mmCIF file of C-alpha atoms in Angstrom:
data_model
loop_
_atom_site.group_PDB
_atom_site.id
_atom_site.type_symbol
_atom_site.label_atom_id
_atom_site.label_comp_id
_atom_site.label_asym_id
_atom_site.label_seq_id
_atom_site.Cartn_x
_atom_site.Cartn_y
_atom_site.Cartn_z
ATOM 1 C CA MET A 1 13.908 -136.923 33.694
ATOM 2 C CA LYS A 2 12.237 -139.161 30.891
ATOM 3 C CA GLN A 3 12.061 -142.665 32.276
ATOM 4 C CA GLN A 4 12.913 -145.186 28.922
ATOM 5 C CA LEU A 5 10.148 -147.908 28.972
ATOM 6 C CA PRO A 6 10.676 -151.908 29.022
ATOM 7 C CA GLY A 7 11.134 -152.834 25.289
ATOM 8 C CA ALA A 8 11.863 -149.502 23.984
ATOM 9 C CA GLN A 9 14.723 -149.037 21.575
ATOM 10 C CA PRO A 10 17.021 -146.904 23.333
ATOM 11 C CA ALA A 11 17.860 -143.643 21.801
ATOM 12 C CA ALA A 12 20.849 -142.748 19.551
ATOM 13 C CA VAL A 13 23.916 -141.169 21.106
ATOM 14 C CA ASP A 14 25.375 -138.880 18.997
ATOM 15 C CA ASN A 15 29.648 -137.971 19.249
ATOM 16 C CA GLU A 16 30.297 -141.059 21.553
ATOM 17 C CA LEU A 17 33.706 -141.881 21.526
ATOM 18 C CA ASP A 18 34.842 -145.298 20.642
ATOM 19 C CA ILE A 19 37.533 -146.232 22.419
ATOM 20 C CA ARG A 20 37.354 -149.710 21.001
ATOM 21 C CA GLY A 21 37.989 -148.345 17.467
ATOM 22 C CA LEU A 22 40.062 -146.339 18.571
ATOM 23 C CA PHE A 23 43.165 -148.755 20.077
ATOM 24 C CA ARG A 24 42.327 -150.743 16.582
ATOM 25 C CA THR A 25 43.275 -147.870 14.539
ATOM 26 C CA LEU A 26 46.111 -147.282 16.625
ATOM 27 C CA TRP A 27 47.817 -151.042 16.620
ATOM 28 C CA ALA A 28 46.532 -150.591 13.056
ATOM 29 C CA GLY A 29 48.864 -148.079 12.676
ATOM 30 C CA LYS A 30 51.470 -148.935 14.901
ATOM 31 C CA PHE A 31 54.288 -149.142 11.760
ATOM 32 C CA TRP A 32 53.437 -145.760 11.518
ATOM 33 C CA ILE A 33 53.948 -145.131 15.008
ATOM 34 C CA ALA A 34 57.265 -147.132 15.704
ATOM 35 C CA GLY A 35 58.764 -145.866 12.690
ATOM 36 C CA VAL A 36 58.215 -142.245 13.178
ATOM 37 C CA ALA A 37 59.423 -142.081 16.799
ATOM 38 C CA VAL A 38 62.627 -144.241 15.919
ATOM 39 C CA LEU A 39 62.733 -141.757 12.956
ATOM 40 C CA PHE A 40 62.757 -138.850 15.295
ATOM 41 C CA ALA A 41 64.732 -140.770 18.225
ATOM 42 C CA LEU A 42 67.503 -140.728 15.355
ATOM 43 C CA ILE A 43 67.703 -137.693 14.145
ATOM 44 C CA ALA A 44 67.954 -136.390 17.958
ATOM 45 C CA LEU A 45 70.985 -139.016 18.186
ATOM 46 C CA VAL A 46 72.390 -137.272 15.011
ATOM 47 C CA TYR A 47 71.959 -133.957 16.300
ATOM 48 C CA THR A 48 73.967 -134.638 19.775
ATOM 49 C CA PHE A 49 77.035 -136.134 17.819
ATOM 50 C CA LEU A 50 76.722 -132.779 15.252
ATOM 51 C CA ALA A 51 75.643 -129.816 17.977
ATOM 52 C CA LYS A 52 78.320 -128.097 19.926
ATOM 53 C CA GLN A 53 79.351 -129.482 23.362
ATOM 54 C CA GLU A 54 79.126 -128.443 26.428
ATOM 55 C CA TRP A 55 81.423 -129.531 29.454
ATOM 56 C CA SER A 56 81.465 -127.762 32.655
ATOM 57 C CA SER A 57 83.877 -127.459 35.669
ATOM 58 C CA THR A 58 83.532 -125.862 39.031
ATOM 59 C CA ALA A 59 86.071 -124.941 41.872
ATOM 60 C CA ILE A 60 85.193 -123.363 45.490
ATOM 61 C CA THR A 61 87.029 -121.563 46.961
ATOM 62 C CA ASP A 62 87.950 -119.964 50.237
ATOM 63 C CA ARG A 63 90.320 -117.358 52.308
ATOM 64 C CA PRO A 64 94.377 -118.316 52.269
ATOM 65 C CA THR A 65 96.260 -119.335 55.328
ATOM 66 C CA VAL A 66 99.425 -117.514 56.713
ATOM 67 C CA ASN A 67 101.777 -119.700 54.879
ATOM 68 C CA MET A 68 100.208 -119.060 51.766
ATOM 69 C CA LEU A 69 100.845 -115.456 51.616
ATOM 70 C CA GLY A 70 104.633 -115.512 52.520
ATOM 71 C CA GLY A 71 106.800 -112.762 52.769
ATOM 72 C CA TYR A 72 103.359 -110.398 51.768
ATOM 73 C CA TYR A 73 101.467 -111.287 55.229
ATOM 74 C CA SER A 74 104.408 -110.291 57.595
ATOM 75 C CA GLN A 75 105.285 -107.165 55.922
ATOM 76 C CA GLN A 76 101.308 -105.640 55.936
ATOM 77 C CA GLN A 77 101.442 -106.997 59.006
ATOM 78 C CA PHE A 78 104.718 -104.750 60.070
ATOM 79 C CA LEU A 79 102.877 -101.509 58.268
ATOM 80 C CA ARG A 80 99.829 -102.924 60.598
ATOM 81 C CA ASN A 81 101.379 -102.604 64.033
ATOM 82 C CA LEU A 82 102.447 -99.215 63.094
ATOM 83 C CA ASP A 83 99.676 -97.756 61.969
ATOM 84 C CA VAL A 84 97.811 -98.528 65.291
ATOM 85 C CA LYS A 85 101.268 -97.516 67.379
ATOM 86 C CA ALA A 86 100.479 -93.756 65.278
ATOM 87 C CA GLU A 87 96.521 -94.542 66.170
ATOM 88 C CA LEU A 88 96.302 -94.074 62.593
ATOM 89 C CA ALA A 89 93.914 -97.363 62.249
ATOM 90 C CA PRO A 90 91.732 -99.522 64.455
ATOM 91 C CA ILE A 91 92.650 -102.140 66.732
ATOM 92 C CA ASP A 92 89.895 -104.437 65.744
ATOM 93 C CA GLN A 93 90.716 -104.346 61.491
ATOM 94 C CA PRO A 94 90.137 -107.408 59.305
ATOM 95 C CA SER A 95 92.669 -109.653 58.998
ATOM 96 C CA VAL A 96 95.195 -109.311 56.162
ATOM 97 C CA MET A 97 94.180 -112.750 54.811
ATOM 98 C CA ASP A 98 90.521 -111.561 54.549
ATOM 99 C CA GLU A 99 91.694 -108.376 52.282
ATOM 100 C CA ALA A 100 93.893 -110.659 49.968
ATOM 101 C CA TYR A 101 91.085 -112.970 49.712
ATOM 102 C CA LYS A 102 88.722 -110.003 49.129
ATOM 103 C CA GLU A 103 91.226 -108.846 46.213
ATOM 104 C CA PHE A 104 91.168 -112.221 44.857
ATOM 105 C CA ILE A 105 87.109 -112.108 44.825
ATOM 106 C CA MET A 106 87.241 -108.941 43.026
ATOM 107 C CA GLN A 107 89.565 -110.190 40.084
ATOM 108 C CA LEU A 108 88.186 -113.900 40.060
ATOM 109 C CA SER A 109 84.835 -112.123 39.414
ATOM 110 C CA ALA A 110 85.839 -108.980 37.247
ATOM 111 C CA TRP A 111 84.704 -108.937 33.385
ATOM 112 C CA ASP A 112 88.061 -107.377 32.565
ATOM 113 C CA THR A 113 89.779 -110.466 34.579
ATOM 114 C CA ARG A 114 87.751 -112.989 32.255
ATOM 115 C CA ARG A 115 88.572 -110.817 29.024
ATOM 116 C CA ASP A 116 92.701 -110.315 29.956
ATOM 117 C CA PHE A 117 92.365 -114.523 30.205
ATOM 118 C CA TRP A 118 90.814 -115.949 27.584
ATOM 119 C CA SER A 119 92.593 -112.952 25.246
ATOM 120 C CA GLN A 120 95.986 -114.573 25.732
ATOM 121 C CA THR A 121 94.778 -118.186 25.934
ATOM 122 C CA ASP A 122 95.271 -120.784 22.857
ATOM 123 C CA TYR A 123 91.958 -122.028 23.053
ATOM 124 C CA TYR A 124 90.629 -118.318 21.921
ATOM 125 C CA LYS A 125 93.395 -118.329 19.139
ATOM 126 C CA GLN A 126 92.465 -121.714 17.868
ATOM 127 C CA ARG A 127 89.073 -120.105 17.216
ATOM 128 C CA LYS A 128 89.669 -116.927 15.834
ATOM 129 C CA VAL A 129 88.401 -116.366 12.407
ATOM 130 C CA GLY A 130 90.145 -113.043 11.601
ATOM 131 C CA ASN A 131 86.666 -111.028 11.506
ATOM 132 C CA ASN A 132 86.638 -108.555 14.077
ATOM 133 C CA LYS A 133 82.620 -108.879 14.603
ATOM 134 C CA ALA A 134 82.857 -112.576 14.764
ATOM 135 C CA ASP A 135 85.585 -112.792 17.304
ATOM 136 C CA ALA A 136 84.563 -109.992 19.266
ATOM 137 C CA ALA A 137 80.933 -112.155 19.543
ATOM 138 C CA LEU A 138 83.210 -115.306 20.213
ATOM 139 C CA LEU A 139 85.042 -113.448 23.173
ATOM 140 C CA ASP A 140 81.964 -112.333 24.589
ATOM 141 C CA GLU A 141 80.551 -115.808 24.294
ATOM 142 C CA LEU A 142 83.626 -117.014 26.166
ATOM 143 C CA ILE A 143 83.327 -114.243 28.897
ATOM 144 C CA ASP A 144 80.059 -115.753 29.468
ATOM 145 C CA ASN A 145 81.089 -119.192 30.022
ATOM 146 C CA ILE A 146 82.970 -117.969 33.298
ATOM 147 C CA GLN A 147 80.252 -117.607 35.603
ATOM 148 C CA PHE A 148 80.955 -116.817 39.273
ATOM 149 C CA THR A 149 78.543 -117.211 42.436
ATOM 150 C CA PRO A 150 79.260 -115.188 45.567
ATOM 151 C CA GLY A 151 78.887 -117.556 49.125
ATOM 152 C CA ASP A 152 75.902 -116.943 51.065
ATOM 153 C CA VAL A 153 76.796 -117.528 54.576
ATOM 154 C CA THR A 154 73.014 -117.671 55.833
ATOM 155 C CA ARG A 155 73.026 -121.032 53.398
ATOM 156 C CA SER A 156 76.405 -122.138 54.237
ATOM 157 C CA MET A 157 77.966 -121.789 50.913
ATOM 158 C CA ASN A 158 81.194 -120.705 49.597
ATOM 159 C CA ASP A 159 82.336 -119.148 47.010
ATOM 160 C CA ASN A 160 82.310 -121.132 43.495
ATOM 161 C CA VAL A 161 82.988 -120.029 40.000
ATOM 162 C CA ARG A 162 82.230 -122.629 36.851
ATOM 163 C CA LEU A 163 83.880 -122.627 33.499
ATOM 164 C CA ILE A 164 82.019 -124.040 30.703
ATOM 165 C CA ALA A 165 84.181 -125.464 27.561
ATOM 166 C CA GLU A 166 83.898 -127.688 24.233
ATOM 167 C CA THR A 167 85.626 -130.742 26.456
ATOM 168 C CA ALA A 168 86.110 -132.040 29.458
ATOM 169 C CA PRO A 169 89.871 -131.722 29.745
ATOM 170 C CA ASP A 170 89.739 -128.275 28.442
ATOM 171 C CA ALA A 171 86.876 -127.417 31.139
ATOM 172 C CA ASN A 172 89.423 -128.706 33.716
ATOM 173 C CA ASN A 173 92.678 -127.293 32.526
ATOM 174 C CA LEU A 174 91.103 -123.815 31.735
ATOM 175 C CA LEU A 175 89.477 -123.511 34.875
ATOM 176 C CA ARG A 176 92.377 -124.131 36.669
ATOM 177 C CA GLN A 177 94.285 -121.666 34.525
ATOM 178 C CA TYR A 178 92.155 -119.003 35.231
ATOM 179 C CA VAL A 179 92.069 -119.258 38.881
ATOM 180 C CA ALA A 180 95.802 -118.866 39.085
ATOM 181 C CA PHE A 181 95.507 -116.242 36.734
ATOM 182 C CA ALA A 182 92.916 -114.091 38.693
ATOM 183 C CA SER A 183 95.389 -115.177 42.244
ATOM 184 C CA GLU A 184 98.375 -113.448 40.449
ATOM 185 C CA ARG A 185 96.380 -110.486 39.007
ATOM 186 C CA ALA A 186 95.318 -109.896 42.924
ATOM 187 C CA ALA A 187 98.844 -110.378 44.282
ATOM 188 C CA ASN A 188 100.230 -107.969 42.107
ATOM 189 C CA HIS A 189 97.390 -105.265 43.082
ATOM 190 C CA LEU A 190 98.385 -106.179 46.551
ATOM 191 C CA ASN A 191 102.019 -105.563 45.561
ATOM 192 C CA ASP A 192 101.347 -102.555 44.672
ATOM 193 C CA GLU A 193 99.578 -101.295 47.540
ATOM 194 C CA LEU A 194 102.127 -102.633 49.472
ATOM 195 C CA LYS A 195 104.495 -100.797 47.673
ATOM 196 C CA GLY A 196 102.603 -97.609 48.032
ATOM 197 C CA ALA A 197 101.570 -97.893 51.640
ATOM 198 C CA TRP A 198 105.422 -98.792 52.165
ATOM 199 C CA ALA A 199 106.625 -95.533 50.488
ATOM 200 C CA ALA A 200 103.990 -93.374 52.674
ATOM 201 C CA ARG A 201 105.146 -94.870 55.847
ATOM 202 C CA THR A 202 108.400 -94.275 55.236
ATOM 203 C CA ILE A 203 108.027 -90.436 54.145
ATOM 204 C CA GLN A 204 106.018 -90.100 56.886
ATOM 205 C CA MET A 205 108.538 -91.703 59.959
ATOM 206 C CA LYS A 206 111.270 -89.606 57.955
ATOM 207 C CA ALA A 207 108.917 -86.567 58.436
ATOM 208 C CA GLN A 208 108.260 -87.237 62.604
ATOM 209 C CA VAL A 209 111.951 -88.179 62.836
ATOM 210 C CA LYS A 210 113.074 -84.809 61.237
ATOM 211 C CA ARG A 211 110.381 -83.279 63.416
ATOM 212 C CA GLN A 212 111.785 -85.203 66.967
ATOM 213 C CA GLU A 213 115.518 -83.697 66.073
ATOM 214 C CA ALA A 214 114.137 -80.473 65.423
ATOM 215 C CA VAL A 215 112.573 -79.902 68.799
ATOM 216 C CA ALA A 216 115.789 -81.549 70.767
ATOM 217 C CA LYS A 217 117.763 -79.556 68.662
ATOM 218 C CA ALA A 218 115.731 -76.411 69.938
ATOM 219 C CA ILE A 219 115.919 -77.440 73.407
ATOM 220 C CA TYR A 220 119.492 -78.014 73.176
ATOM 221 C CA ASP A 221 120.425 -74.789 71.646
ATOM 222 C CA ARG A 222 118.208 -72.985 74.511
ATOM 223 C CA LYS A 223 120.218 -74.927 77.068
ATOM 224 C CA VAL A 224 123.203 -74.066 75.556
ATOM 225 C CA HIS A 225 122.221 -70.312 75.464
ATOM 226 C CA SER A 226 121.186 -70.159 79.151
ATOM 227 C CA ILE A 227 124.324 -71.653 80.232
ATOM 228 C CA GLN A 228 126.709 -69.228 78.416
ATOM 229 C CA GLN A 229 124.728 -66.372 79.386
ATOM 230 C CA GLY A 230 124.878 -67.500 82.976
ATOM 231 C CA LEU A 231 128.761 -68.238 82.501
ATOM 232 C CA LYS A 232 128.976 -65.081 81.078
ATOM 233 C CA ILE A 233 127.453 -63.461 84.084
ATOM 234 C CA ALA A 234 129.337 -65.115 86.588
ATOM 235 C CA GLU A 235 132.541 -64.018 85.031
ATOM 236 C CA GLN A 236 131.731 -60.434 85.096
ATOM 237 C CA GLN A 237 130.681 -60.886 89.310
ATOM 238 C CA ASN A 238 133.868 -62.931 89.600
ATOM 239 C CA ILE A 239 131.753 -65.690 90.823
ATOM 240 C CA SER A 240 133.981 -68.654 91.366
ATOM 241 C CA ARG A 241 131.608 -70.876 93.537
ATOM 242 C CA SER A 242 128.288 -71.599 94.287
ATOM 243 C CA ALA A 243 126.217 -68.945 96.190
ATOM 244 C CA THR A 244 122.996 -70.543 96.413
ATOM 245 C CA ASP A 245 121.509 -74.033 98.498
ATOM 246 C CA THR A 246 118.944 -74.579 95.552
ATOM 247 C CA PRO A 247 119.676 -77.663 93.015
ATOM 248 C CA ALA A 248 120.630 -76.982 89.943
ATOM 249 C CA GLU A 249 117.705 -78.728 88.201
ATOM 250 C CA GLU A 250 115.384 -76.237 90.085
ATOM 251 C CA LEU A 251 117.431 -72.594 89.736
ATOM 252 C CA PRO A 252 115.491 -70.575 86.598
ATOM 253 C CA ASP A 253 117.765 -69.725 83.570
ATOM 254 C CA SER A 254 118.059 -66.134 84.654
ATOM 255 C CA GLU A 255 119.506 -67.384 88.087
ATOM 256 C CA LEU A 256 121.892 -69.884 86.976
ATOM 257 C CA PHE A 257 125.225 -67.332 87.096
ATOM 258 C CA MET A 258 125.046 -68.457 90.774
ATOM 259 C CA LEU A 259 126.333 -71.511 89.954
ATOM 260 C CA GLY A 260 129.654 -70.032 89.898
ATOM 261 C CA ARG A 261 131.574 -69.914 86.905
ATOM 262 C CA PRO A 262 133.689 -73.250 87.237
ATOM 263 C CA LEU A 263 130.356 -75.052 87.924
ATOM 264 C CA LEU A 264 128.825 -73.506 84.872
ATOM 265 C CA GLN A 265 131.824 -73.923 82.547
ATOM 266 C CA ALA A 266 131.646 -77.918 83.633
ATOM 267 C CA ARG A 267 128.071 -77.868 82.703
ATOM 268 C CA LEU A 268 128.403 -76.078 79.024
ATOM 269 C CA GLU A 269 131.366 -78.581 78.128
ATOM 270 C CA ASN A 270 129.344 -81.654 79.340
ATOM 271 C CA LEU A 271 126.645 -80.564 77.222
ATOM 272 C CA GLN A 272 128.909 -79.883 74.141
ATOM 273 C CA ALA A 273 130.145 -82.800 74.301
ATOM 274 C CA VAL A 274 127.027 -84.988 74.779
ATOM 275 C CA GLY A 275 124.781 -83.046 72.475
ATOM 276 C CA PRO A 276 120.991 -83.314 72.555
ATOM 277 C CA SER A 277 118.847 -85.484 74.259
ATOM 278 C CA PHE A 278 116.104 -88.027 72.829
ATOM 279 C CA ASP A 279 113.804 -90.162 74.064
ATOM 280 C CA ILE A 280 113.155 -93.476 73.706
ATOM 281 C CA ASP A 281 110.451 -92.548 71.121
ATOM 282 C CA TYR A 282 113.093 -91.306 68.753
ATOM 283 C CA ASP A 283 115.331 -94.197 69.047
ATOM 284 C CA GLN A 284 112.217 -96.663 67.812
ATOM 285 C CA ASN A 285 111.592 -94.248 64.957
ATOM 286 C CA ARG A 286 115.048 -94.322 64.117
ATOM 287 C CA ALA A 287 115.064 -98.171 63.779
ATOM 288 C CA MET A 288 111.718 -98.243 62.504
ATOM 289 C CA LEU A 289 113.072 -95.728 59.604
ATOM 290 C CA SER A 290 115.962 -98.310 59.048
ATOM 291 C CA THR A 291 113.672 -100.666 58.321
ATOM 292 C CA LEU A 292 111.586 -98.761 55.993
ATOM 293 C CA ASN A 293 114.834 -97.725 54.208
ATOM 294 C CA VAL A 294 115.486 -101.297 53.087
ATOM 295 C CA GLY A 295 112.232 -101.483 51.003
ATOM 296 C CA PRO A 296 109.494 -104.395 50.925
ATOM 297 C CA THR A 297 110.188 -107.711 49.618
ATOM 298 C CA LEU A 298 107.456 -108.212 46.966
ATOM 299 C CA ASP A 299 106.831 -111.904 46.089
ATOM 300 C CA PRO A 300 104.534 -111.514 42.621
ATOM 301 C CA ARG A 301 103.076 -115.088 43.260
ATOM 302 C CA PHE A 302 101.889 -115.786 46.479
ATOM 303 C CA GLN A 303 98.589 -117.479 46.983
ATOM 304 C CA THR A 304 95.401 -115.569 47.388
ATOM 305 C CA TYR A 305 93.076 -118.420 47.674
ATOM 306 C CA ARG A 306 92.746 -122.212 48.575
ATOM 307 C CA TYR A 307 90.575 -124.644 47.445
ATOM 308 C CA LEU A 308 87.672 -126.335 48.982
ATOM 309 C CA ARG A 309 87.111 -128.161 45.794
ATOM 310 C CA THR A 310 89.434 -128.411 43.189
ATOM 311 C CA PRO A 311 88.511 -128.623 39.413
ATOM 312 C CA GLU A 312 88.260 -131.872 37.765
ATOM 313 C CA GLU A 313 87.258 -133.451 34.648
ATOM 314 C CA PRO A 314 83.877 -133.668 34.487
ATOM 315 C CA VAL A 315 82.062 -137.088 33.609
ATOM 316 C CA LYS A 316 78.659 -135.741 32.638
ATOM 317 C CA ARG A 317 78.268 -133.396 29.894
ATOM 318 C CA ASP A 318 76.005 -130.577 30.215
ATOM 319 C CA SER A 319 74.566 -129.916 26.402
ATOM 320 C CA PRO A 320 73.982 -131.233 24.602
ATOM 321 C CA ARG A 321 72.233 -134.018 26.778
ATOM 322 C CA ARG A 322 71.525 -136.925 24.412
ATOM 323 C CA ALA A 323 69.037 -139.419 26.562
ATOM 324 C CA PHE A 324 66.957 -136.532 27.068
ATOM 325 C CA LEU A 325 67.119 -135.275 23.529
ATOM 326 C CA MET A 326 66.103 -139.158 22.087
ATOM 327 C CA ILE A 327 63.209 -139.645 24.879
ATOM 328 C CA MET A 328 61.722 -136.360 24.311
ATOM 329 C CA TRP A 329 61.952 -136.312 20.612
ATOM 330 C CA GLY A 330 60.911 -139.959 20.280
ATOM 331 C CA THR A 331 57.608 -139.202 22.362
ATOM 332 C CA VAL A 332 57.115 -136.139 19.808
ATOM 333 C CA GLY A 333 57.385 -138.812 16.750
ATOM 334 C CA ALA A 334 55.225 -141.103 18.289
ATOM 335 C CA LEU A 335 52.598 -139.177 18.857
ATOM 336 C CA ILE A 336 53.041 -137.405 15.153
ATOM 337 C CA GLY A 337 53.205 -140.982 14.187
ATOM 338 C CA ALA A 338 49.488 -141.780 15.732
ATOM 339 C CA GLY A 339 47.999 -138.583 14.391
ATOM 340 C CA VAL A 340 48.956 -140.288 10.809
ATOM 341 C CA ALA A 341 47.706 -143.765 11.540
ATOM 342 C CA LEU A 342 44.156 -141.733 12.940
ATOM 343 C CA THR A 343 44.293 -139.870 9.600
ATOM 344 C CA ARG A 344 44.689 -142.796 7.670
ATOM 345 C CA ARG A 345 42.111 -145.266 9.052
ATOM 346 C CA ARG A 346 39.256 -146.150 6.737
ATOM 347 C CA PRO A 347 35.539 -145.381 7.808
ATOM 348 C CA ALA A 348 33.958 -148.299 8.557
#
């Protein structure tokens, strides 16, 4: 390092930044800076009035209550009890509310549900231009404007759906209509499943009752045949009274004739008068079959969800963000104005 001697002239420094001169130049061009900043902010303001507006409304849903399912719950539970009794389904299966809400979530997030919903709305029909490609592009855009976010148990988040429209009232009304539309589709699918399951259980119960009747009829015919054969032998042997001390229930069929003709005749007449005998399961199955033959009572408009957050008109617009755009483009304009002021400065 070289030490500067006292009284010596300081060395000239090249590329030195003159901060005072820079600020003097910017102050001299303050009208350029302010003017360009205001101009860009005004342009951004005009753009916010002309650009397409986006308002969004959000709904949060959860599984329905028993009352919301109406008659569907009782009928579905009736079929479940039949399956559990017949050991066709486990006891610890998901509840009816869970299955109904699962179908609702499937419809709420389905692409076909969103497409069918927009296709029948006046909101889409009023914006159609008559061109197939343009209308298809518009429909795809509207489908993307419905956004479903599944719940996350680990983060304590419920299922929610968000709909974007051009005005706040449209966002609110369309979201309410879409949720109801998805619930109606879910109810229709659940009713179709209930009707099919009901028909299958009816056929199954008819076959079971018919099988029990066939078994009882075979046992009855065998008993009648055995008594008739014993009576025939007793008449041939002229046995008019019981010739054995063994109870009648313990006698084999080949020795029934030993009971005597009068007793056998009485047993035959009594058996023919009573007919085949059935156990209590047969009577229960007949009662179930009578209920199944009536058929299910379908309610096409039961509710498969409940609101945790009801859709409301949004108070803040999503896009364009007027204040943000004006501040951002005003800052850009100020920087451009500063550049203009620096390029217009006169050399000293």
